[in-house]
Structure formats: structure tokens, C-alpha cells
Coordinates of C-alpha atoms and ligand atoms in Angstrom, one line a residue:
X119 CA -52.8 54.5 22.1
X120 CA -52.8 51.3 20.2
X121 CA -51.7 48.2 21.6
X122 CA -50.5 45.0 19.5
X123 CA -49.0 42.0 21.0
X124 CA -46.4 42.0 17.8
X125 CA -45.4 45.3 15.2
X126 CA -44.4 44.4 11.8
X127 CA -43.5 47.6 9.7
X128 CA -43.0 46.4 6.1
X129 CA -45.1 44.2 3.7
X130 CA -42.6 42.3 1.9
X131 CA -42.0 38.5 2.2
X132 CA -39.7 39.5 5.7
X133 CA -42.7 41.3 7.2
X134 CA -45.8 38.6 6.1
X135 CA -43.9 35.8 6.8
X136 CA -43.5 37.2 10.3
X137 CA -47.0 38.1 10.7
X138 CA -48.4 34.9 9.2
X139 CA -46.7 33.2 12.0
X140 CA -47.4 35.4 15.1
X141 CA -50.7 35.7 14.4
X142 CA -51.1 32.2 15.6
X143 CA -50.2 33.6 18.9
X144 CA -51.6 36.9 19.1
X145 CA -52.1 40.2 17.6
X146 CA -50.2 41.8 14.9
X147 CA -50.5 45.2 13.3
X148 CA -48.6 45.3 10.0
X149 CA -47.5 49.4 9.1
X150 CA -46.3 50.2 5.5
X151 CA -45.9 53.8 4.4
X152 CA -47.5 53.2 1.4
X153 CA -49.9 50.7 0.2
X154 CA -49.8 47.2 1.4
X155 CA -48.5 46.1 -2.6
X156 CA -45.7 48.4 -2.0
X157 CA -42.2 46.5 -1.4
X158 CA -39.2 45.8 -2.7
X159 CA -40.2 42.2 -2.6
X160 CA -43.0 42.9 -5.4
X161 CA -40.2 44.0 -7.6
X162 CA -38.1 40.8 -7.4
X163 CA -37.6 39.5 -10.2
X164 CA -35.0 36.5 -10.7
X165 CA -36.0 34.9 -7.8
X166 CA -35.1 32.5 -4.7
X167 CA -32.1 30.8 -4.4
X168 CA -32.5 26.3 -2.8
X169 CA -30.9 23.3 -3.4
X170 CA -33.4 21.3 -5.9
X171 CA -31.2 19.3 -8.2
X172 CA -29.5 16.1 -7.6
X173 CA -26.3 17.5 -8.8
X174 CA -26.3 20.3 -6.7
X175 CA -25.5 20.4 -2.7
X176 CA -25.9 22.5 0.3
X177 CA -21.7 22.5 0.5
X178 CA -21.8 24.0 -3.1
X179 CA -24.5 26.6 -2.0
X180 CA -22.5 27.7 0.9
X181 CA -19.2 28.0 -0.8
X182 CA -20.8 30.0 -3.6
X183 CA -22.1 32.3 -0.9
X184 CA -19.4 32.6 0.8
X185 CA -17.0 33.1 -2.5
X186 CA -19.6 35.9 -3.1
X187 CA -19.0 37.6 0.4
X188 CA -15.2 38.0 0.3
X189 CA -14.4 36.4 3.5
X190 CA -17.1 38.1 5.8
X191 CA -19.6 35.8 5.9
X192 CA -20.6 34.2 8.7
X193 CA -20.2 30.6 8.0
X194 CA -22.8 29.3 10.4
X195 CA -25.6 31.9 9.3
X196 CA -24.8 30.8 5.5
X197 CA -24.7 27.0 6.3
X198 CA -28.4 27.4 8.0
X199 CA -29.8 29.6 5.9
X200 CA -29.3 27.6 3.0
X201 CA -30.1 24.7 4.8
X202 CA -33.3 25.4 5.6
X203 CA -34.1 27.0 2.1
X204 CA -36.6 23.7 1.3
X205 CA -38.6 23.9 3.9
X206 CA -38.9 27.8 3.4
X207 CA -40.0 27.2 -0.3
X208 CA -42.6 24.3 0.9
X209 CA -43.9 27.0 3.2
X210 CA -44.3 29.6 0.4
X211 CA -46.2 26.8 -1.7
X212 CA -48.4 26.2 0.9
X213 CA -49.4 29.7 1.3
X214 CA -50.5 29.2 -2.7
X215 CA -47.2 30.4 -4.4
X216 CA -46.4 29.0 -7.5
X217 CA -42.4 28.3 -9.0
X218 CA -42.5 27.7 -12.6
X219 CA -42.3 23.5 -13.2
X220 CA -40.6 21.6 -16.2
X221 CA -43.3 18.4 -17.9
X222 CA -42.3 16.5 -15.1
X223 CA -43.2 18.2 -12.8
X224 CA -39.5 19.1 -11.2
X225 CA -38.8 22.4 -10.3
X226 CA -37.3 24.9 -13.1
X227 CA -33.9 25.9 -12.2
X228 CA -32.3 29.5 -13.3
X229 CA -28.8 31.0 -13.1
X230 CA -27.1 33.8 -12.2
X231 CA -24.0 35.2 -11.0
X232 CA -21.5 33.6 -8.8
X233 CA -23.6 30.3 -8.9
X234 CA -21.6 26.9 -9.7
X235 CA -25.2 25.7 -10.2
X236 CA -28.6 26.2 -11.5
X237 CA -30.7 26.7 -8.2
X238 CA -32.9 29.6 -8.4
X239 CA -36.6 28.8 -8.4
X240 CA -38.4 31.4 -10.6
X241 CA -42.4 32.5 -11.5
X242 CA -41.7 34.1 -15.3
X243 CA -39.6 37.1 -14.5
X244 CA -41.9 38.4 -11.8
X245 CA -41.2 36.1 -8.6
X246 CA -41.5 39.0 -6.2
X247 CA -45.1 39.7 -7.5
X248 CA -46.2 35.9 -6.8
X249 CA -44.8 35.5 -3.5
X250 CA -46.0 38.9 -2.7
X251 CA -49.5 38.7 -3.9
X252 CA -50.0 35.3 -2.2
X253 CA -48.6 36.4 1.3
X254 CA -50.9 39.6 1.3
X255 CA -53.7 37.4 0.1
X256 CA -53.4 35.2 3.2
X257 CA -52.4 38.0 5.9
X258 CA -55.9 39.4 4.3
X259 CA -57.9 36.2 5.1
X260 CA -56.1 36.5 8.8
X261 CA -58.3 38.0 11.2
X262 CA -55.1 38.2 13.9
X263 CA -53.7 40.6 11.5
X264 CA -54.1 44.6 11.1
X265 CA -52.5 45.7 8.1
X266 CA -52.7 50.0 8.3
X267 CA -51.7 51.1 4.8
X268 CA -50.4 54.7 4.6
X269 CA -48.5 54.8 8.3
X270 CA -44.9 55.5 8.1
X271 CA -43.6 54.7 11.4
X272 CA -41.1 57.5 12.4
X273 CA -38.9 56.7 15.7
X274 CA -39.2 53.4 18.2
X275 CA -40.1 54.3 21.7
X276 CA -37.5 52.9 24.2
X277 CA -37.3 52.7 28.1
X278 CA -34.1 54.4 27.4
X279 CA -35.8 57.6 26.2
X280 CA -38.7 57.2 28.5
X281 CA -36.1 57.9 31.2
X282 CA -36.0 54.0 32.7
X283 CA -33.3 52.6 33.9
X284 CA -32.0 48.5 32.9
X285 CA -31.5 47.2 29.6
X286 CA -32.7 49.4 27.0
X287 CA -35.7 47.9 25.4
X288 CA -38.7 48.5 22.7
X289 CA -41.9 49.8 24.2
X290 CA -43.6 51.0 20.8
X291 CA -43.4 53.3 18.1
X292 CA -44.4 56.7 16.8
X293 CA -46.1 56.6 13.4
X294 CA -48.1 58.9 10.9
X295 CA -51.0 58.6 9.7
X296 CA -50.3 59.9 5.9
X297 CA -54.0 60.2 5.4
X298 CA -55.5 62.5 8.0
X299 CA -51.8 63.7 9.2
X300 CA -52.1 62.4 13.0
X301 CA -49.4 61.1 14.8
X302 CA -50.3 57.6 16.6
X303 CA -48.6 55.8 18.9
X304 CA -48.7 52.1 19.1
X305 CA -47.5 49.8 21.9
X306 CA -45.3 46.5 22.1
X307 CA -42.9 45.2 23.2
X308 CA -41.9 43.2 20.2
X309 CA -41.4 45.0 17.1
X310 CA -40.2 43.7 13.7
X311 CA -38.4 45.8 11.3
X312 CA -38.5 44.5 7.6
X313 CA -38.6 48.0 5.6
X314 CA -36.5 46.9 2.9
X315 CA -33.1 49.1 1.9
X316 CA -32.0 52.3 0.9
X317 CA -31.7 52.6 -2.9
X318 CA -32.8 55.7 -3.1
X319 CA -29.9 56.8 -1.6
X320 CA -28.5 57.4 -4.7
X321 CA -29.4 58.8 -7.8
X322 CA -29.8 55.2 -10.1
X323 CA -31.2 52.5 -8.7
X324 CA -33.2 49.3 -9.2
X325 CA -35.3 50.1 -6.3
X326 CA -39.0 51.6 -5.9
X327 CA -39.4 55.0 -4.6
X328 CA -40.4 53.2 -0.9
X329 CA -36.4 52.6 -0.2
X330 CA -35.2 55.1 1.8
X331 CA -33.8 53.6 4.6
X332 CA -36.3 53.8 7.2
X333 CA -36.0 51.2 9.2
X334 CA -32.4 51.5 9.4
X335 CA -32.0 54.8 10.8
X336 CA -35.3 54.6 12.8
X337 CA -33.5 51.6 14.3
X338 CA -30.1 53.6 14.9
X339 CA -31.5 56.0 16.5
X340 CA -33.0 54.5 19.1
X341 CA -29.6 52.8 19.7
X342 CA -28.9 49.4 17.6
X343 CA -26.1 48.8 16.4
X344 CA -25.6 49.1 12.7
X345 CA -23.0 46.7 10.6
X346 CA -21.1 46.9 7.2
X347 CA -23.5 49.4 5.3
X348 CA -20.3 49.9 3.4
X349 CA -21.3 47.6 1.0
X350 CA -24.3 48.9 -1.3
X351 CA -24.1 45.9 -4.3
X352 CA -24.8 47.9 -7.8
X353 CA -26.8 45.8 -9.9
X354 CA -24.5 45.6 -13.4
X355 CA -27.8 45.7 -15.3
X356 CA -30.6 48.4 -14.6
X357 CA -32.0 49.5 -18.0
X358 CA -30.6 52.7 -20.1
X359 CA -33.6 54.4 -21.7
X360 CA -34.3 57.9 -20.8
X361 CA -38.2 57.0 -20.2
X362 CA -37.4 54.3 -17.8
X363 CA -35.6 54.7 -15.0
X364 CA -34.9 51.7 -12.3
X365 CA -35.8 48.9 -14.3
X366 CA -33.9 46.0 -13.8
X367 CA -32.4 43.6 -16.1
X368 CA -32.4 40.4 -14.5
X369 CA -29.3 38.6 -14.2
X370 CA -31.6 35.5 -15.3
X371 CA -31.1 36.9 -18.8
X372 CA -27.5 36.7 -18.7
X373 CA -28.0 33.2 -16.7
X374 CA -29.9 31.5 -19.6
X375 CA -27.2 32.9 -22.2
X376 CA -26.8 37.1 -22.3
X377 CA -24.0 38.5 -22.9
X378 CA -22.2 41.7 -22.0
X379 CA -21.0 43.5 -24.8
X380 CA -19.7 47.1 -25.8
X381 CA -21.2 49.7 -28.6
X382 CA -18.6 47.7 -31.1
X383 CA -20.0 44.9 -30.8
X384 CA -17.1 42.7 -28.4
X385 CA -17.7 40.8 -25.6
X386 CA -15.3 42.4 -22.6
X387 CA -15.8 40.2 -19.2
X388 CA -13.6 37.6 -20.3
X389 CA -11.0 40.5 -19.2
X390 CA -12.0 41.1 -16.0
X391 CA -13.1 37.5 -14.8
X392 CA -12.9 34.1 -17.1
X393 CA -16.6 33.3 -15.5
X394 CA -17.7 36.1 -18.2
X395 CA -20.9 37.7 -17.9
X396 CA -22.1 35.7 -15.0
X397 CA -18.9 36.2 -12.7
X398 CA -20.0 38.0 -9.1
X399 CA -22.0 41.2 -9.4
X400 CA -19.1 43.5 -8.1
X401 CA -16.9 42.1 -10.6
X402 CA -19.2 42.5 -13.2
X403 CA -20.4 46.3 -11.9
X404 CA -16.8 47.3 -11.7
X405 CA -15.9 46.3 -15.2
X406 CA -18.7 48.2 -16.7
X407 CA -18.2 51.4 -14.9
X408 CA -14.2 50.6 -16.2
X409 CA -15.6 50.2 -19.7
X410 CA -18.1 53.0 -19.4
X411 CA -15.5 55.5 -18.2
X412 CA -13.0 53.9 -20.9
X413 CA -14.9 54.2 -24.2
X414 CA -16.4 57.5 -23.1
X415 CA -20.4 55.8 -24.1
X416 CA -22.9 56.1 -21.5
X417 CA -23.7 52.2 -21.6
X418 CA -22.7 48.6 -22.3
X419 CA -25.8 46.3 -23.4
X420 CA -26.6 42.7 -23.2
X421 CA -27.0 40.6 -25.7
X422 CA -29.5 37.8 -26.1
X423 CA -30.6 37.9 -29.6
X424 CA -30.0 34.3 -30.1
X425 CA -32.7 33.6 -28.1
X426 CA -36.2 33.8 -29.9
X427 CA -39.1 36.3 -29.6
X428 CA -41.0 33.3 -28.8
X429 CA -38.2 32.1 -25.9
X430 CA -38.0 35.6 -24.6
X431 CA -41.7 36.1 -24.6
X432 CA -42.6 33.2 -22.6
X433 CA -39.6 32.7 -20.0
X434 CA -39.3 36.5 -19.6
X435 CA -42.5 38.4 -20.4
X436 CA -42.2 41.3 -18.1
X437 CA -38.8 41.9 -19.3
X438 CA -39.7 41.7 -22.8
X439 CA -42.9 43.5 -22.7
X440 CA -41.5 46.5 -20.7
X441 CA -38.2 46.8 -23.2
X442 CA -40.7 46.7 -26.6
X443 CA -42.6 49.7 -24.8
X444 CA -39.7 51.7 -25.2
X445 CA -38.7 50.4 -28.7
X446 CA -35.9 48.1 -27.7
X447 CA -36.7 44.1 -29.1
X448 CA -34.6 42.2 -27.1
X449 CA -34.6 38.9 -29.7
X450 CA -33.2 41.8 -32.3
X451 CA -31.6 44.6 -30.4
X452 CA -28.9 44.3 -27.6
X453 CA -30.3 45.2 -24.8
X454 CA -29.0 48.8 -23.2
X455 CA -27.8 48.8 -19.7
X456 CA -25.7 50.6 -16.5
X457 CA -24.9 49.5 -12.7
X458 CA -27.5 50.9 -10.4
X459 CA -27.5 50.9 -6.6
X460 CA -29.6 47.6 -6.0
X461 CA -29.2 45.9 -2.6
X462 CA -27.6 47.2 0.8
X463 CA -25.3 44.1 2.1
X464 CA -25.2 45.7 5.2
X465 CA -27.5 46.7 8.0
X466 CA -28.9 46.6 11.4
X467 CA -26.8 44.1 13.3
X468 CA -28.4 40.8 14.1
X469 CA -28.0 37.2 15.4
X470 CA -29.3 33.8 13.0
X471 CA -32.7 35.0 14.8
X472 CA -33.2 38.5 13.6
X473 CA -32.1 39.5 16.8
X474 CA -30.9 43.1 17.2
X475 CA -28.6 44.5 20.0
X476 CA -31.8 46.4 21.3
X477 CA -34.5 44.3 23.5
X478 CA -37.3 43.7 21.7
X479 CA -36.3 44.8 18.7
X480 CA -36.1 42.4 15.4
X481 CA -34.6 43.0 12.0
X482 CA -35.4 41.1 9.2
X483 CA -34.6 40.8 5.3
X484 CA -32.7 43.7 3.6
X485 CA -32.8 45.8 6.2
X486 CA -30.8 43.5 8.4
X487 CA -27.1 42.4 8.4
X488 CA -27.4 39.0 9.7
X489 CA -23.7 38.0 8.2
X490 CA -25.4 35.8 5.3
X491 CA -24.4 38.3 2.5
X492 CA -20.7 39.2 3.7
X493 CA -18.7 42.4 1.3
X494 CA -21.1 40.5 -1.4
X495 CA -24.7 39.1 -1.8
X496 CA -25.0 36.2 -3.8
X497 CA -27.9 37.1 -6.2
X498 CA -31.5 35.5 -4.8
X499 CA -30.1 34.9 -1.5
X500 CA -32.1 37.2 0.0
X501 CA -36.0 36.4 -0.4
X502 CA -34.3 33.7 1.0
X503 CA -32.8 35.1 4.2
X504 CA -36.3 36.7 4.2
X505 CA -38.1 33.8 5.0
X506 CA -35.7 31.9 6.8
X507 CA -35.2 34.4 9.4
X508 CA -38.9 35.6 10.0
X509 CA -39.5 32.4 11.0
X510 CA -36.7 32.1 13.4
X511 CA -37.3 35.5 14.5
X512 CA -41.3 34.1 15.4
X513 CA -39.5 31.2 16.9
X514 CA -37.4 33.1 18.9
X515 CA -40.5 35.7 20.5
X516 CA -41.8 32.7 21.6
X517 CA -39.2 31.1 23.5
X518 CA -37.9 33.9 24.8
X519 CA -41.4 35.9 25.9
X520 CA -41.1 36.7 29.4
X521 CA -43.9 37.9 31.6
X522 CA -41.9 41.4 31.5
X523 CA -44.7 43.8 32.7
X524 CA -46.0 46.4 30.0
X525 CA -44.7 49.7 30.1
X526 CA -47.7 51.4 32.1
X527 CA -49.8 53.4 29.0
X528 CA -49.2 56.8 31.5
X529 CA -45.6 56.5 30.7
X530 CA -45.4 56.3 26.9
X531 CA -46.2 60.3 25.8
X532 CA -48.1 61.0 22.7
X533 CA -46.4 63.2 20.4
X534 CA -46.9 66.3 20.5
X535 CA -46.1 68.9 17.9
X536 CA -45.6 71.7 19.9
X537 CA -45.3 75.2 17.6
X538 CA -44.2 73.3 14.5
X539 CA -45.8 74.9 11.4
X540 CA -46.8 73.7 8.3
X541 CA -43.7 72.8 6.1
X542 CA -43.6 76.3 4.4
X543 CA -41.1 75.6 1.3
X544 CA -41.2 71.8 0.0
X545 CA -38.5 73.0 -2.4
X546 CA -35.5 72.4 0.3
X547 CA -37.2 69.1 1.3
X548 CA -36.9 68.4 -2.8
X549 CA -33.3 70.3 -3.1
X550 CA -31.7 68.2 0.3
X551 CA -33.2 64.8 -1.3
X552 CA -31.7 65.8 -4.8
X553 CA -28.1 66.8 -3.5
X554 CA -27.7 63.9 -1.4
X555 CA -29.0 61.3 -4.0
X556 CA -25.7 63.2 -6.9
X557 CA -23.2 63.0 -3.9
X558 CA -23.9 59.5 -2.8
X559 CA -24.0 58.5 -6.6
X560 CA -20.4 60.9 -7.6
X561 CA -18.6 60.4 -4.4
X562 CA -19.9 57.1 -2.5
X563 CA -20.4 54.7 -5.4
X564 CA -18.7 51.6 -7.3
X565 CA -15.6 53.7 -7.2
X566 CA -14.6 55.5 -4.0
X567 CA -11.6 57.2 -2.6
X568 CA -10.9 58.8 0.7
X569 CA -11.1 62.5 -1.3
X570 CA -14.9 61.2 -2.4
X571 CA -15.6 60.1 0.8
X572 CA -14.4 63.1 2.9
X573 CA -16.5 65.4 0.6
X574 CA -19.3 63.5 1.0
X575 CA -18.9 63.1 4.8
X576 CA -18.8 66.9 4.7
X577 CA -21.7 68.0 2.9
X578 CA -23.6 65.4 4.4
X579 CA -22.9 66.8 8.1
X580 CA -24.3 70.2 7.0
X581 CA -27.3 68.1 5.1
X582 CA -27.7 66.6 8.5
X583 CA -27.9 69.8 10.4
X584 CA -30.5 71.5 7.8
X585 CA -32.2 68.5 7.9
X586 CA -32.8 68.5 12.2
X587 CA -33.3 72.0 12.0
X588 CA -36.3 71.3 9.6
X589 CA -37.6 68.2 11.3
X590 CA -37.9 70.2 14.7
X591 CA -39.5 73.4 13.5
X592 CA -42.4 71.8 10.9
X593 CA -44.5 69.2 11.1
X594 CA -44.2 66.0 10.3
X595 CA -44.9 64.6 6.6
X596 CA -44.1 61.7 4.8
X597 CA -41.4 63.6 2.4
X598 CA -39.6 65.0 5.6
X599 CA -39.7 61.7 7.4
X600 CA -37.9 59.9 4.3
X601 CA -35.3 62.5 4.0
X602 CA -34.4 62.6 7.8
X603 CA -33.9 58.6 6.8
X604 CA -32.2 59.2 3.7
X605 CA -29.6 61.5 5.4
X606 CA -28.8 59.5 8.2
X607 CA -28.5 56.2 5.9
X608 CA -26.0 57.9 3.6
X609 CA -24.2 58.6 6.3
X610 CA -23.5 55.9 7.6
X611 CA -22.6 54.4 4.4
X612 CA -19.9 56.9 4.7
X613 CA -19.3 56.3 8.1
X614 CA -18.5 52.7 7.3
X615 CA -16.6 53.1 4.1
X616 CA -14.3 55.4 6.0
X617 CA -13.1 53.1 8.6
X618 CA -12.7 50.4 5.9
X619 CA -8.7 50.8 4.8
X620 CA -8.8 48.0 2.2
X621 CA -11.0 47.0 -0.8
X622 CA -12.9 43.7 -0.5
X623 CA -16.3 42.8 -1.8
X624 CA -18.5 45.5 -3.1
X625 CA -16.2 48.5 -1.7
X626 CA -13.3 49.3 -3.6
X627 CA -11.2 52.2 -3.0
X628 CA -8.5 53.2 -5.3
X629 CA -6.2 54.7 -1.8
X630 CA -6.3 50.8 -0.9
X631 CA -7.2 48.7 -4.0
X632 CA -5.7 45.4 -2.2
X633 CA -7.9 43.0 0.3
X634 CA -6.2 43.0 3.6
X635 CA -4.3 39.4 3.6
X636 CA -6.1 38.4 7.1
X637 CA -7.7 35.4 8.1
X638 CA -10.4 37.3 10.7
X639 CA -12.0 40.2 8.5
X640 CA -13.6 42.5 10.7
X641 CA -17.0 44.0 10.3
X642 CA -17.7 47.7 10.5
X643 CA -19.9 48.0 13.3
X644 CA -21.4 51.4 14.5
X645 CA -22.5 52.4 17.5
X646 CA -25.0 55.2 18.2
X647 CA -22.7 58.4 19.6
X648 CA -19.7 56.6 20.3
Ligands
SIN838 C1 -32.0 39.9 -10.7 O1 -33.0 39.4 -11.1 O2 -31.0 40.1 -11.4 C2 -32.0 40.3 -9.2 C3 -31.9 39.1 -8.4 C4 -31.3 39.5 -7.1 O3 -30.9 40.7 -6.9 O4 -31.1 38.7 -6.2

């Protein structure tokens, strides 16, 4: 048994931030699945979202947001989030990360959707990859910190399934190790989920192969409560090229002069939104998928051939580079492009801390639904919320750390596998992942109604079943582990989206295409077996 003073699982900026910070305190081991590169904050490429211009203001920041979210922000989460977003940044330059700078040394400024204002702090087109490189870089040099690459933490270990009575609280986790195929447990009574989201879910997405949903239905299962995962945002602009799958077209392109246009040749936003091409990303998403079902082509594309090779080259290499490798020249050819599943709104439930409704237990970044993002993240908003709330959540352990005694080490079982065999067939591991990846993308996407969502529902509950049957009879592996997440996650997407009798944000349903006129929005909120 391994015992930490603080479990991170996840190596994005959530995750690093956090461990930068307790380290000063105590010890932290830091689990990723994969390798410690491996995030959805390394793919980031627009960037992070603060106040830096004269003309600009935190009021205009907040509204922005909270246009964004459809009336289900929380006001107060927005209005100190954004707040602290400078002192956030001169953290991250501290640590060594660089935003790109005009002559004067000023910060550049991009723009993209649903912003009055240019206030996104960039590096190039591959921000995620700086802030990422530079947090590992320090976490590396920390000798507080653990970081165990290739251990996939499976299910949290609770004093509720230990059989202990009081509040239910965190004692540790279960986790594999994907390299010699033990099952370890590890000890704490603070543990930190920041695994990211759950693009993989569906069939297109922006998202690496890492973002099943782990953390999410790890964290369900062991009781938190879950809010709003009705409201998956689908990037408008994930490249179409049958060589390239999830690669995003950042909205920065449109923000420094793209522009959506159809295989004719026509701009079309202007009739869906009179902000254009940078109006909201669920306005813009909807009215492609409208076009896209409406011309019958299989894409829209954006257009920035104004712009030079030289301009494109230097503000957006990665961009450019990757599109030339598949024969597109974005300063001669309009760029190809479709919606993709991108960024889950929703989450495990927390306070402005990163507090979940389970003791012990913190949630932060992507994974969480803190009540920044509402029925609609505003785009760069969430590195962001990443490092605001790690560093509140850090704050927060500390003031609140009790003397609570340590679960005696005799009490916490190790896993054992009992008679499970070796998985036998990997094809219905690779058939169940496939199925629910289609149905999530025909039945639960931009467009849903309650026909979609009662299919899906139902082949999902027989997924489910398969899936338990599996997980119980063979032992554990990686691919198993990520489908028992996957199945559970899309679930409760439908879960939510089912009790949701209105449209509003990023869920539109055609059985209720008006917002509910209502001053108090509810959230979804789901509560294990009730
Ligand atoms: C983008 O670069 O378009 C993505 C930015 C974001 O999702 O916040």
C-alpha cells in the first residue's frame, strides 16, 4: 500500500498546478494513464482567456461568460474566476511560460467567439504545449512530487464502501499499473481529480484518445454528485480530411479574420447570428450541421486566404504546417471543416474550491462543473478555471485539514481478482467502444430529440449490463477500464439531457426548441441510485 499526503490523477494545467502547490506541504503522487505529456491541456491551442487591455474590463469578461452560458452560470464563480485570471497568468510566467508579446512588450491579444474583446493570451497556435511543457518541467525538478506514468486509477476507495459509518469520505484509490498489470492501492485522504473530459464519447472529436471520462464516472461511482453533462460544446471547426481525424481549427483563425463559408463560395452566419463567424460556438455548431444537412456536402470550410503564407506561417504554424501535410494551403485553399465533440460543460459538481459533495474529494478543470461555463463555455475559459481553482482547491486542503485519523492500512483491502481470466475476446471490448461512440454521435449530439434520446438510453442500458458482466469476469486492462468509463459517461449525458424539457445553451432539442422563460434555471444534478 502506498501512502501520499495528496493524489492528483491527471497531468494537465488542473493537475500540476495542484501538485506544484501541495508539494510545499507534503507529498504528492501525480497518476496519468498514459505518459506524463499526455493531456488535453497539451492540445490547447487558442489559449487563456484575462483582462490585459485598457479597453477591456472584468464587467465585460463576466457578461461575455455569462452571455455564453445561457443563464446558468453562476455569477459569483464567473466574477472570481475572471477576477483572478492575472494573478493566475503571473503564476504561469513564473513557472517559465511564455505568451507571445507585441515590440513593446504588452501582451498579444487574440479573439474568438462570444468575446466583446480581444483577451486571449496565446504562445503561436500551441499554448497548451507551453504551459504544459513548463509545468511538467517544474513538477520534474520537485522532489515532493511522484509522477507514476502508465497508472490508470480505476475506483476511489470510500469509508462508505469500507462499511464505516459518518460522512462518506475518500480514503484512496485503486489503480493499475499498465506496465506489469498489478493492481496498487494508494492511500489519502485528499484526492484531486483533474482527468480532463470525455470526447471520446463520440465518434468526432477534437480530443486525444486519453478522454474517456474517467474521472467522472470513477467519481460517480463512489457517490458525487454529477451536474449538467447535458451540455457537450461541439467545436464548429475540427478539420475534414480523411487522414486527420480530431484536429482542431482554432477559433483564433476565425478571430484574426476567417470566415465560414459553403462549397459555393457564400458566407452563411450572417443568417443565423449578425456576430458572423465569431458568434457563440453553439450557434455557430448548429448552423453548420443546418447547412451540412441542407446542401447535402459533408463540410463547410473557413476561409482565410487573405491572410499571407507569411502571416499564417508565423501566427499560426502548427495550424499551417499540419493542413500543408495533407495538401490543404490555408493562404490559397479554404480551409475544410465539421463540428466535433470538444469540451464537456458539465461535470462533477463542485463549490468555487473544487469542492465535491464527497469528503475529500476534489474536482478540477474539465472534469468539474464548477458553474463557470453554464449551457455554454466561453472559448479559453477554461485553462483558466484550471488554474484558478487548483489553487483554491490547495487553499482550501489547507484550511480545512483536520487531524481526522487515517483509515487504519488493515481496513483498506487490496484488490483482489478473484477467478477473473484473461480478457479472452478484445473484439467486444472494440465492438461496445465502437457502438457507443455512432450512437452518442447519431442520437445524443448537436441535434437531439426525445426519440434519439430514448434509443440511446436503451442500448446504452444493455451496453451497461455487457459491460459489468465483462468487467467482473476478466481482469482488469486499460481498454476495459476506459470503456466501463465511457459507458457510464454517455449515460449520463443521456441521463441529463432527458430531464432537460427546454433547449438552452449547447442542448437543443427539436420536442422543445424554446428556452424556458424563467429567471432561476435549474441545473441537472444526478445523484448516484436515486
Ligand atoms: C480553439 O482554439 O478554438 C479552442 C479554444 C477553446 O476551446 O477554448
Amino acid at each position: 500500500m502506498r501512502e501520499y499526503d495528496f493524489l492528483v490523477v491527471g497531468t494537465g494545467i488542473s493537475g500540476l498546478s495542484f501538485a506544484l502547490k501541495a508539494a510545499e506541504q507534503g507529498t504528492v503522487a501525480v497518476l496519468t494513464k498514459r505518459k506524463s505529456e499526455d493531456s488535453n491541456t497539451a492540445w490547447a491551442q487558442g489559449g487563456i482567456s484575462c483582462v490585459a487591455d485598457p479597453e477591456d474590463s472584468f464587467e465585460s469578461h463576466v457578461t461575455d461568460t455569462l452571455d455564453a452560458g445561457a443563464g446558468l452560470c453562476d455569477s459569483e464563480v464567473v466574477k472570481t474566476i475572471v477576477e483572478s485570471a492575472p494573478d493566475a497568468i503571473d503564476q504561469m510566467i513564473s513557472c517559465g511560460i511564455n505568451f507571445d508579446r507585441q515590440k513593446n512588450g504588452n501582451f498579444e491579444l487574440g479573439k474568438e467567439g462570444g468575446h466583446s474583446q480581444r483577451r486571449i493570451l496565446f504562445s503561436k497556435d500551441t499554448t497548451g504545449k507551453e504551459i504544459s511543457t513548463k509545468l511538467l518541467n517544474a513538477a520534474k525538478e520537485c522532489s515532493n512530487i511522484n509522477i507514476l506514468e502508465d497508472h490508470f486509477a480505476i475506483d476511489l476507495i470510500t469509508t462508505e464502501k469500507l462499511g464505516i459509518e459518518g460522512q462518506n469520505s475518500i480514503v484512496g484509490l485503486y489503480a493499475l499499473n499498465e506496465i506489469n498489470g498489478e493492481i496498487l492501492t494508494f492511500r489519502s485522504n485528499t484526492v484531486v481529480l483533474c482527468t480532463g473530459g470525455c470526447g471520446r464519447v463520440y465518434l468526432y472529436t477534437t480530443n486525444p484518445n486519453i478522454a474517456t471520462g474517467d474521472g467522472l464516472a470513477m467519481a460517480y461511482r463512489a457517490g458525487a454528485n454529477v451536474a449538467n453533462m447535458e451540455f457537450i460544446q461541439f467545436h464548429p471547426t475540427c478539420l475534414y480530411h480523411h487522414n486527420l481525424k480530431n484536429f482542431l481549427i482554432s477559433e483564433a483563425v476565425r478571430g484574426e479574420g476567417g470566415i465560414l463559408i459553403g462549397k459555393d463560395g457564400n458566407e452563411f452566419m450572417q443568417k443565423y447570428d449578425s456576430r458572423g463567424s465569431l458568434a457563440p460556438r453553439d450557434i455557430v455548431a448548429r448552423a453548420i450541421d443546418h447547412e451540412i444537412k441542407r446542401t447535402g456536402e459533408p463540410c463547410v470550410f473557413v476561409d482565410i486566404t487573405h491572410k499571407s503564407k507569411e502571416y499564417l506561417s508565423e501566427r499560426f504554424p502548427n495550424i499551417y504546417k499540419t493542413c500543408l501535410s495533407v495538401g490543404i494551403d490555408p493562404a490559397n485553399d479554404p480551409i475544410p471543416v465539421v463540428p466535433a465533440a470538444h469540451y464537456q460543460c458539465g461535470g462533477i459538481q463542485t463549490d468555487i474550491n473544487g469542492r465535491t459533495s464527497l469528503s475529500g474529494l476534489y474536482a478540477v478543470g474539465e472534469v468539474a462543473c464548477t458553474g463557470l461555463h453554464g449551457a455554454n463555455r466561453l472559448a479559453s475559459n477554461s485553462l483558466l478555471e484550471g488554474a484558478v481553482i487548483a489553487t483554491r482547491a490547495y487553499e482550501d486542503v489547507i484550511k480545512t485539514k483536520s487531524d481526522k485519523e487515517k483509515i487504519s492500512e488493515q481496513i483498506i483491502p487490496e484488490w483482489t481478482s478473484g477467478d477473473a481470466e484473461d480478457v479472452d475476446e478484445l473484439v467486444v471490448i472494440y465492438h461496445n467502444w465502437d457502438e457507443i461512440r455512432r450512437l452518442m454521435w447519431d442520437y445524443v449530439s448537436i441535434v437531439r430529440t426525445n426519440k434519439r434520446l430514448k434509443r440511446a438510453a436503451t442500448r446504452l442500458q444493455n451496453l451497461r449490463q455487457e459491460v459489468q458482466e465483462f468487467y467482473w469476469n476478466f481482469k482488469i486492462c486499460s481498454d476495459l477500464i476506459e470503456l466501463r468509463n465511457l459507458v457510464e459517461t454517455a449515460s449520463l449525458i443521456v441521463n441529463c439531457a432527458q430531464l432537460r424539457n427546454e433547449s438552452r445553451g449547447l442542448h437543443y432539442t427539436l420536442d422543445f426548441p424554446e428556452t424556458k422563460n424563467t429567471s432561476r434555471p435549474q441545473n441537472t444534478v444526478i445523484y448516484l441510485n436515486k
